[in-house]
Coordinates of C-alpha atoms and ligand atoms in Angstrom, one line a residue:
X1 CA 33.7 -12.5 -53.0
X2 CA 35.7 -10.3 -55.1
X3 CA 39.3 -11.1 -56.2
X4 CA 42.8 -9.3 -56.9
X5 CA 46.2 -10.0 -57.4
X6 CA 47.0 -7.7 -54.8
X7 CA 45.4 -6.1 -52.1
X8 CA 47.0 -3.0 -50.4
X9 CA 46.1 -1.4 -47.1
X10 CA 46.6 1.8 -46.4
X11 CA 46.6 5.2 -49.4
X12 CA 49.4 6.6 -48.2
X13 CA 52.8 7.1 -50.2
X14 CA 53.7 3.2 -50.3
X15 CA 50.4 2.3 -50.8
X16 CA 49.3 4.7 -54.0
X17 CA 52.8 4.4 -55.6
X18 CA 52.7 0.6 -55.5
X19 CA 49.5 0.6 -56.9
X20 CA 50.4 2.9 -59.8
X21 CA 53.5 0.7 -60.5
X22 CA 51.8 -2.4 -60.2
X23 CA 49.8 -1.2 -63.0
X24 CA 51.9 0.3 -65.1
X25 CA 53.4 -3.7 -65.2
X26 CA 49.9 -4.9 -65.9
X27 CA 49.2 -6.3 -62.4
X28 CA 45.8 -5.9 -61.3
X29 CA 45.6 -4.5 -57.6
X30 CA 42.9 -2.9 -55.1
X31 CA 43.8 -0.3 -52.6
X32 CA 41.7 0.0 -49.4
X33 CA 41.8 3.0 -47.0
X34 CA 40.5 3.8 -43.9
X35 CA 40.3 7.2 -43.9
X36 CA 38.1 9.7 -46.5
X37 CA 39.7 11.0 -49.6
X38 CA 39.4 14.0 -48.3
X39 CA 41.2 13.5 -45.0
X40 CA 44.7 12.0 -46.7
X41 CA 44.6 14.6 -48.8
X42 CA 45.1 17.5 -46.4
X43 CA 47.2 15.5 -43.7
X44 CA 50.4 17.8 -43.0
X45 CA 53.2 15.8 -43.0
X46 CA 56.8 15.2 -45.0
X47 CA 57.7 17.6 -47.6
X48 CA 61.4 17.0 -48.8
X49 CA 61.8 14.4 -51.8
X50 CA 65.0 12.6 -52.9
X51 CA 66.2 13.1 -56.3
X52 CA 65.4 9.3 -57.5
X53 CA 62.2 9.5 -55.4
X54 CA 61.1 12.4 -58.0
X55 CA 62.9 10.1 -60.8
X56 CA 60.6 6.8 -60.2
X57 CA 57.6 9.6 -60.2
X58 CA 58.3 11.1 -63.3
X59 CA 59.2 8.0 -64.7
X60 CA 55.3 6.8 -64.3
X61 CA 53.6 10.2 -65.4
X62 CA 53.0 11.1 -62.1
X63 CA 55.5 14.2 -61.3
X64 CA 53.3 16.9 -63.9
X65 CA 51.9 18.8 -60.9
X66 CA 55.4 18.2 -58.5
X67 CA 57.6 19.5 -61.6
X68 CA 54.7 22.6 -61.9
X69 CA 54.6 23.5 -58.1
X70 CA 57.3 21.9 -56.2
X71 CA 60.7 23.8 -55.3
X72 CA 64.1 22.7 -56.5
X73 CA 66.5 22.8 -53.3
X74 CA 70.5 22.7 -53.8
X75 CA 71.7 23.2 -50.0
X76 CA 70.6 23.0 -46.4
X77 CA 71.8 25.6 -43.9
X78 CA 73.0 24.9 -41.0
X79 CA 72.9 27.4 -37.9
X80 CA 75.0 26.8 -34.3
X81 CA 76.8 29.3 -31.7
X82 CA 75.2 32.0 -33.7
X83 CA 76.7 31.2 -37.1
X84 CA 75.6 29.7 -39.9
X85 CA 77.4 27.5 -42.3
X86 CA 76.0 26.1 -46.0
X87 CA 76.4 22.4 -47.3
X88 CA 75.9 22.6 -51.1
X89 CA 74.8 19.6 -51.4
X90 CA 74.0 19.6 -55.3
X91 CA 77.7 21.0 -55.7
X92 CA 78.8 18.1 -53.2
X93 CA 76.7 15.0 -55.0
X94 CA 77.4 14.8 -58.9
X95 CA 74.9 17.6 -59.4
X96 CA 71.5 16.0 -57.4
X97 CA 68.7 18.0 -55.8
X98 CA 65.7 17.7 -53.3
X99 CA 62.5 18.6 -53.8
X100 CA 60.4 20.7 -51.7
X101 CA 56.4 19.3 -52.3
X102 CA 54.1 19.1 -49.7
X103 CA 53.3 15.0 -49.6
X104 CA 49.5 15.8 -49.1
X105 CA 50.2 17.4 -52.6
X106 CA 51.9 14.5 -53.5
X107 CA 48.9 11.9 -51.9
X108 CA 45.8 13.9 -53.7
X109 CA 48.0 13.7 -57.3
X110 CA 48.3 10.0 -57.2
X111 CA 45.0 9.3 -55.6
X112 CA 43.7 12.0 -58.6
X113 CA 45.9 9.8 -61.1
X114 CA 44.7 6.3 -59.6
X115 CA 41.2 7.3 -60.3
X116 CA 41.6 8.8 -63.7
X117 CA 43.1 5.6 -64.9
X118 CA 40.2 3.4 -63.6
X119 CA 42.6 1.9 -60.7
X120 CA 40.3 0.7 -57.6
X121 CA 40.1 2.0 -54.1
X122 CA 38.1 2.4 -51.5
X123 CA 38.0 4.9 -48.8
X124 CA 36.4 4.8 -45.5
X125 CA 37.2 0.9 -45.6
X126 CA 36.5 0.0 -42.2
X127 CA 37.7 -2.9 -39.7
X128 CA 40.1 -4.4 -42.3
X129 CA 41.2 -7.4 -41.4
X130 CA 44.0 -10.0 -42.8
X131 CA 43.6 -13.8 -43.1
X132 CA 45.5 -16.7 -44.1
X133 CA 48.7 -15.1 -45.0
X134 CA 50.0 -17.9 -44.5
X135 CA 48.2 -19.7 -47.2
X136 CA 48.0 -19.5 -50.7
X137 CA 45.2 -17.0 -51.7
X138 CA 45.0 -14.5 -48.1
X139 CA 42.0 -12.6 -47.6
X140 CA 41.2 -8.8 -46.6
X141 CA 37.6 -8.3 -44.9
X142 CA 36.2 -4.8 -44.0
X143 CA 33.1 -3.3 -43.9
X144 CA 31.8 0.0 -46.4
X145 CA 28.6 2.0 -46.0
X146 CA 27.1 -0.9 -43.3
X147 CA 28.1 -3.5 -45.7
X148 CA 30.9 -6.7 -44.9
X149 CA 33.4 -7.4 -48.3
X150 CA 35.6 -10.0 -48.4
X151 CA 38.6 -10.0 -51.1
X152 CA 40.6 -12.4 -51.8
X153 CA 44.5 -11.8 -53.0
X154 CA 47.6 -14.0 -54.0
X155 CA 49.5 -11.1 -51.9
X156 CA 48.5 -8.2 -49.5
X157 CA 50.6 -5.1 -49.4
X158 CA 50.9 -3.7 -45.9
X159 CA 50.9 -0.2 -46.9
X160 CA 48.7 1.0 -43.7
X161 CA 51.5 3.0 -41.5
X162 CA 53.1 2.6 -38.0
X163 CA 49.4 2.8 -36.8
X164 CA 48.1 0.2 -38.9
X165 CA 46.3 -3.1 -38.9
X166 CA 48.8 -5.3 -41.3
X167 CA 52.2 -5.9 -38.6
X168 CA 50.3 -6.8 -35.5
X169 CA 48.5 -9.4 -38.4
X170 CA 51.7 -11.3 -38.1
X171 CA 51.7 -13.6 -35.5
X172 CA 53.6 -13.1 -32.4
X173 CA 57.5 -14.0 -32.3
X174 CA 58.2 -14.1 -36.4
X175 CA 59.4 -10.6 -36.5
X176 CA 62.4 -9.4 -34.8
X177 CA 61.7 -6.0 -33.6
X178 CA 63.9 -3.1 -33.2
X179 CA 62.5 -0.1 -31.5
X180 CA 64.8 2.5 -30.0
X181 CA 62.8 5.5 -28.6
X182 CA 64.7 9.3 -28.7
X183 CA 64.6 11.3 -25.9
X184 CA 63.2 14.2 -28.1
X185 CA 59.9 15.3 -29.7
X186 CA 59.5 18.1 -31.8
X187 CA 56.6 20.7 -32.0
X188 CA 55.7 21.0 -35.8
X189 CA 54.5 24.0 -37.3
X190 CA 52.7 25.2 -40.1
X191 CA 52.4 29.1 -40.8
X192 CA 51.0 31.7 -43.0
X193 CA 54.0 33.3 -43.7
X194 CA 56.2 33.5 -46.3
X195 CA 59.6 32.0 -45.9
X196 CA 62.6 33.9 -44.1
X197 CA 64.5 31.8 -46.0
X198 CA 65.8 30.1 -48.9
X199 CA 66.9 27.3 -48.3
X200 CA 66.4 24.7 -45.1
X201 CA 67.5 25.6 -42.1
X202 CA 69.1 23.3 -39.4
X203 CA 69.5 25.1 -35.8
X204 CA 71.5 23.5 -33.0
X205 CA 70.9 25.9 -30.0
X206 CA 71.3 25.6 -26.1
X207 CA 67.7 25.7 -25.7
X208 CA 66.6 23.0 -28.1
X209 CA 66.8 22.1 -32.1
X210 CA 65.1 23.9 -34.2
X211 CA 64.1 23.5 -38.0
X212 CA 62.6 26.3 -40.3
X213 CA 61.4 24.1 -43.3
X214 CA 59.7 25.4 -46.6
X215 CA 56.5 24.1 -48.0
X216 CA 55.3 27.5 -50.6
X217 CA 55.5 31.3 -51.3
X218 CA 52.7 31.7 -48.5
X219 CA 53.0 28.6 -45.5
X220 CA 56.2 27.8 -43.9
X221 CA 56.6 25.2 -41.7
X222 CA 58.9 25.0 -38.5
X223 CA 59.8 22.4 -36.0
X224 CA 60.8 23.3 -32.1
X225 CA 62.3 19.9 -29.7
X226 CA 61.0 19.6 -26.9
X227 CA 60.2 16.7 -24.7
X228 CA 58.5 13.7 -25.6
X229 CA 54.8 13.5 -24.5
X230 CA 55.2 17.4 -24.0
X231 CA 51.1 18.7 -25.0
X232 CA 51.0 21.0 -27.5
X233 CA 48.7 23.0 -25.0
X234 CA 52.7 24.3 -23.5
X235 CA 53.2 26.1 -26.8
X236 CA 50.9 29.0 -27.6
X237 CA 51.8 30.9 -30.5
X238 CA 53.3 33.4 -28.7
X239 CA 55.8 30.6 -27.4
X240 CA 56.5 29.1 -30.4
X241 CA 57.1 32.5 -32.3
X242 CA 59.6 33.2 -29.1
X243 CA 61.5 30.0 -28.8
X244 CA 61.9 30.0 -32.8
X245 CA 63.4 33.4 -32.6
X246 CA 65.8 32.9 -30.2
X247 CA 66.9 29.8 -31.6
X248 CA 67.3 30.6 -34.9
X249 CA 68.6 33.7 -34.1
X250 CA 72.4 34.7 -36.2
X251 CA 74.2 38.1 -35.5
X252 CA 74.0 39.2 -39.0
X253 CA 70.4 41.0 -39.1
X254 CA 68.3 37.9 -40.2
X255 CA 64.8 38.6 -39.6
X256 CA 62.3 35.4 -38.7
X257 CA 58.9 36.4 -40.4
X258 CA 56.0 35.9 -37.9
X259 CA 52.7 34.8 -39.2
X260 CA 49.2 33.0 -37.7
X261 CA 49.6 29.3 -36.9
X262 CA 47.8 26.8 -38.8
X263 CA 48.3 23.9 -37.5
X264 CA 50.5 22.0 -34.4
X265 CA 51.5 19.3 -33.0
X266 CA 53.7 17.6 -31.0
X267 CA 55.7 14.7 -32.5
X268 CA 57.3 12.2 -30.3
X269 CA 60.5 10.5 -32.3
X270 CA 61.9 7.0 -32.8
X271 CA 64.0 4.5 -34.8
X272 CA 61.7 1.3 -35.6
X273 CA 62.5 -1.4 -37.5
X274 CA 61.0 -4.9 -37.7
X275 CA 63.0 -7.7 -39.8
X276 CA 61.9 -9.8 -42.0
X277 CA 59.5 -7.1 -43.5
X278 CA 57.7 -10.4 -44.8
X279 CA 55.3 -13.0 -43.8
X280 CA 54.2 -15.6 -45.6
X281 CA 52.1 -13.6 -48.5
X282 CA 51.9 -10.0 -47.0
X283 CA 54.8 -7.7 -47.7
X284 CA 55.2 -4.9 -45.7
X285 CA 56.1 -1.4 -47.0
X286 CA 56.7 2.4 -45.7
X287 CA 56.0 3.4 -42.1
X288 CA 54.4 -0.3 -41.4
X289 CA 58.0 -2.0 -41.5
X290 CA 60.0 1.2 -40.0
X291 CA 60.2 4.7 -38.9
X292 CA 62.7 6.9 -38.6
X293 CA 63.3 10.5 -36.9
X294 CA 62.4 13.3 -39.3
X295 CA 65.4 14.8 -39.1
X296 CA 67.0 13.4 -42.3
X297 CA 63.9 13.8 -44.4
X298 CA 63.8 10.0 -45.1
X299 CA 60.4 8.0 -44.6
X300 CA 58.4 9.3 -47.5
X301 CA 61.5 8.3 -49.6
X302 CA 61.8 4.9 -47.7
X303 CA 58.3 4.2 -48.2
X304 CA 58.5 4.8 -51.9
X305 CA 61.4 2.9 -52.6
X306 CA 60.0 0.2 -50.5
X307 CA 56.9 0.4 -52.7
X308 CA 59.0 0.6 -56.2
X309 CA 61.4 -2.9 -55.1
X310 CA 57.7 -5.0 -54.3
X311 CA 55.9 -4.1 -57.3
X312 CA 58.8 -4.9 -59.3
X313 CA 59.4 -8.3 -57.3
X314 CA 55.8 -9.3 -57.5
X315 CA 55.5 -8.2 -61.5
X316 CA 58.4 -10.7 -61.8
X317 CA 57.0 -13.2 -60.0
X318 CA 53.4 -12.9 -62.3
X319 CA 54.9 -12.5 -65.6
X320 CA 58.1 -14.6 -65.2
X321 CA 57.3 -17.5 -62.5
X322 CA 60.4 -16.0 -61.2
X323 CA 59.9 -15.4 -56.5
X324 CA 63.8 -14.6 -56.3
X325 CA 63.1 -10.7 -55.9
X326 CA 60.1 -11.7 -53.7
X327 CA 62.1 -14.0 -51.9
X328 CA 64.8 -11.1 -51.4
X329 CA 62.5 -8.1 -50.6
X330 CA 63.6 -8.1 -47.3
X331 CA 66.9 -8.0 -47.2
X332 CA 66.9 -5.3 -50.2
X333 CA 64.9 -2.8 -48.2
X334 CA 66.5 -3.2 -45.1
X335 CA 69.7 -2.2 -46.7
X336 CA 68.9 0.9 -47.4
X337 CA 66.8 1.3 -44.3
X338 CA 69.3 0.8 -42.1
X339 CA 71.7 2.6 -43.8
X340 CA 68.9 5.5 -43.6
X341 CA 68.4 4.8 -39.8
X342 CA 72.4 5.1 -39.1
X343 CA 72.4 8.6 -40.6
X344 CA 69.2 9.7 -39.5
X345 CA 70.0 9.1 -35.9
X346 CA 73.7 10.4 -36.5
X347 CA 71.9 13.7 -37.2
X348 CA 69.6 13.8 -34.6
X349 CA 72.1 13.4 -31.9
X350 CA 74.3 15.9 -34.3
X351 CA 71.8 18.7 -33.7
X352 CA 69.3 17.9 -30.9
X353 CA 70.2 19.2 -27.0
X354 CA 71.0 16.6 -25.1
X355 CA 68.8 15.6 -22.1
X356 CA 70.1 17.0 -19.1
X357 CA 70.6 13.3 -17.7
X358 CA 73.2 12.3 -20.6
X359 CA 76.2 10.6 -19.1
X360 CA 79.2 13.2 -20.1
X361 CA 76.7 16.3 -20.5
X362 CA 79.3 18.8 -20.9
X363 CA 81.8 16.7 -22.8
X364 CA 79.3 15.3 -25.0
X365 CA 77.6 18.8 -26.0
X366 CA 81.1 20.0 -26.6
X367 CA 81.9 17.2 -29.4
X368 CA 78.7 18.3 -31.0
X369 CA 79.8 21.4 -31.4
X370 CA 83.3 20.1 -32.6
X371 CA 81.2 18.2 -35.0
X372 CA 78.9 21.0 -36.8
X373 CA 82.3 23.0 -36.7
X374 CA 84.1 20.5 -38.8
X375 CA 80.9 19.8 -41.0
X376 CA 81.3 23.4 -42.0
X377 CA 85.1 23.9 -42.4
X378 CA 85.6 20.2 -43.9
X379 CA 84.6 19.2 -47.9
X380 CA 84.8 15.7 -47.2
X381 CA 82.1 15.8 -44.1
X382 CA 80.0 18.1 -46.0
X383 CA 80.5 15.6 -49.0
X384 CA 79.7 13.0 -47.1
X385 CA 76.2 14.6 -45.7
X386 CA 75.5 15.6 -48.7
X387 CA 75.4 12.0 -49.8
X388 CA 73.4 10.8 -47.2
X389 CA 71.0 13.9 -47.3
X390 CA 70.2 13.6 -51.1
X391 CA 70.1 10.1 -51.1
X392 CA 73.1 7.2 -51.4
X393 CA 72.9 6.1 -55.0
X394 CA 73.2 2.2 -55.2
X395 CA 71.5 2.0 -51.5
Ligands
RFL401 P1 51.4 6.7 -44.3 O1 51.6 7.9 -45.0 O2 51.2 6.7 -42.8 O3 50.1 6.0 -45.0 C1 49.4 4.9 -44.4 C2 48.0 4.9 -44.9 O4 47.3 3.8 -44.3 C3 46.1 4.2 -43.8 N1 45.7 3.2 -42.8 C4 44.8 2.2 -43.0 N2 44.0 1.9 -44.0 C5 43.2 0.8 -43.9 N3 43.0 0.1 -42.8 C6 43.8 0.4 -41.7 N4 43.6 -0.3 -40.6 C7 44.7 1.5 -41.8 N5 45.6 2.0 -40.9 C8 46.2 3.1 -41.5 C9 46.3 5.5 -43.2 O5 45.1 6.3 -43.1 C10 47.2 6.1 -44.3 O6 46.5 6.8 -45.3 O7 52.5 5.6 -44.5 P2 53.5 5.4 -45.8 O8 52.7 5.3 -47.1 O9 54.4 4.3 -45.4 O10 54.3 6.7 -45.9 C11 55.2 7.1 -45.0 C12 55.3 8.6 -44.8 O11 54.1 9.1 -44.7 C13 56.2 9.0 -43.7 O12 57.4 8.2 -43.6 C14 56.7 10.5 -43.8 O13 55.6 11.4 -43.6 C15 57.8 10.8 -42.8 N6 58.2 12.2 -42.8 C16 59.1 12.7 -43.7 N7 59.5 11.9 -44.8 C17 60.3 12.4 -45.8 O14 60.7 11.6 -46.6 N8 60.6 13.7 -45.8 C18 60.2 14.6 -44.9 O15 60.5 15.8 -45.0 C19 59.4 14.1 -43.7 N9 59.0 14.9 -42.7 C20 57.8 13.0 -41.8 C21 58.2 14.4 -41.8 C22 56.9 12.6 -40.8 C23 56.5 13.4 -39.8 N10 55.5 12.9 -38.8 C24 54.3 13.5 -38.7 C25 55.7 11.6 -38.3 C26 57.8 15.2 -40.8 C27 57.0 14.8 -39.7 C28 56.6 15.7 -38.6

């Protein structure tokens, strides 16, 4: 049987930047994924980093091809009753950007990096399975080209995603569970089209949200709301090129530029949060311990922050006997992940349609309007989203 100090499930953002950070403290670790290398490399997903997120990547030599390729962003725009207004957000928070990289980018750099530096993984790791977390030295098992392999850990990193195998490992009752489904999906785009646009915009529009987002010169991605469980078979492109129109639509001669369809899908959206993000010896980390709506940009950063406070917790356990950071994971993440859930949420409800069924339809929609109107006229609401949007600093 082979052994680790840790064992991480799951090659997605938590999962590779653990690893790399675990490392760079001299902890050994193994990374097991289900999926091929080449399937995590091209799955479409987040694109908009935090300012510290692309701090804690450069600080471990792993931001050469981000700083290279990825687009420095200073505002949002935000489009309702046919205007549109700008939050400068740089201007707003003590000079901090975002970063527009695709996180596919981002995945293939660090699993590129992982393997350059010797750092183990396996892909196409099959049937994992967790045991004795409880205990002192837990076990993964899986199975790789027909064969079983058993490793055994001092700590697993659940890394593996909403989807994955390491929460429903805990046993039933231990974790308090908080999941809130929205009443909205979205329809997510991506295009072969060059941007109509500079910067990201929001739209908040009688017939639904919609998003024009920015991944390079040549793809452009977009998001529509519709209705959760709505199949992606409603939307032809001529649809989705239709609906985006109309909603995005200003009365100042902005042109939307059309272009084929790549990819879509339809994205159904919740708040999920599970506390303690702990069990015995498996830590959970990214999408495994929450998810929140897209809207604010947030999970990608979430996870890696998530991924940055365990290695550091379990290096300081290794090296200095000392379990008070393990012993406080938890509670650390969770501060910031709620305070990411409250504003995420705040902005889905901000800009979304609200379902016709909504108690106070009319009043409701009209304080959403009231809302956007004094996000645009007022510096300390825009100050304030701006603060959220880049990222709190000491959250
Ligand atoms: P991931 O990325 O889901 O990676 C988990 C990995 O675990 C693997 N896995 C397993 N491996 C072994 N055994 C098993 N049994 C396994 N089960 C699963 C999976 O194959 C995968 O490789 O989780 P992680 O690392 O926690 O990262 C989270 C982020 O991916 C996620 O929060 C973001 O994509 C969310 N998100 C956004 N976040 C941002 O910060 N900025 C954005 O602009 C942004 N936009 C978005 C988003 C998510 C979206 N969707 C699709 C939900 C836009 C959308 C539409």
């Amino acid at each position: 049987m082979a052994r680790t100090c840790v064992g991480i499930v799951g090659a997605g953002p938590a999962g590779l930047v653990l690893a790399h950070r675990l490392a760079d403290q001299g902890v050994e670790c193994v990374v097991l994924e289900q999926r091929t290398r080449e399937y995590v490399e091209r799955r479409v997903r987040a694109g908009l980093l935090e300012h510290r997120t692309v701090e804690l990547l450069e600080r471990h030599g792993l931001a050469e091809r981000l700083r290279e390729l990825g687009q420095i962003h200073r505002g949002v725009e935000l489009r309702f009753a046919g205007r549109r207004a700008r939050i400068p957000y740089t201007e707003l928070y003590n000079g901090r950007h975002m970063m527009v990289y695709a996180q596919q980018e981002l995945v293939a750099d660090l699993i590129r990096l992982w393997i350059a530096r010797g750092g183990a993984i396996a892909f196409e790791a099959e049937d994992v399975a967790l045991s004795g977390l409880d205990g002192a030295r837990p076990e993964l098992r899986y199975a790789r080209g027909g064969r079983d392999e058993r490793l055994e850990c001092e700590w697993i990193a659940g890394c593996d995603g909403f989807h994955g195998v390491s929460r429903p490992s805990i046993p039933e009752g231990v974790l308090r569970v908080h999941d809130h489904r929205l009443p909205f999906a979205w329809v997510g785009v991506l295009a072969q089209v060059a941007p109509s646009t500079e910067e990201i915009i929001y739209a908040h529009h009688e017939r639904g949200f919609a998003g024009h987002m920015l991944r390079s010169a040549t793809v452009s991605r977009f998001y529509l709301q519709t209705e959760p469980d709505d199949p992606i078979e409603h939307w032809p492109d001529d649809r989705i090129w239709d609906e985006l129109q109309r909603r995005l639509a200003v009365g100042d001669g902005w042109k939307l530029r059309e272009g084929p369809v790549l990819e879509k899908n339809v994205t159904d959206m919740r708040s999920f949060v599970v506390e303690p993000m702990q069990y015995g010896r498996l830590y959970l980390a990214g999408d495994a311990a929450h998810i929140v709506p897209p809207t604010g940009a947030k999970g990608l950063n979430l996870a890696v922050s998530d991924a940055r406070v365990l290695a550091d917790a379990i290096a300081a356990r290794v090296h200095q006997g000392d379990s008070s950071l393990l012993e406080a994971y938890s509670e650390t993440c969770l501060r910031r992940v709620w305070a990411v859930q409250a504003f995420s949420l705040w902005m889905t409800w901000l800009i979304h349609r609200l379902p016709p069924d909504t108690p106070d339809l009319e009043l409701r929609t009209r304080l959403q309007k009231a809302q956007l109107e004094v996000l645009a006229a007022s510096r300390a609401a825009a100050a304030t989203f701006a603060e959220n949007y880049v990222g709190i600093e000491g959250l």
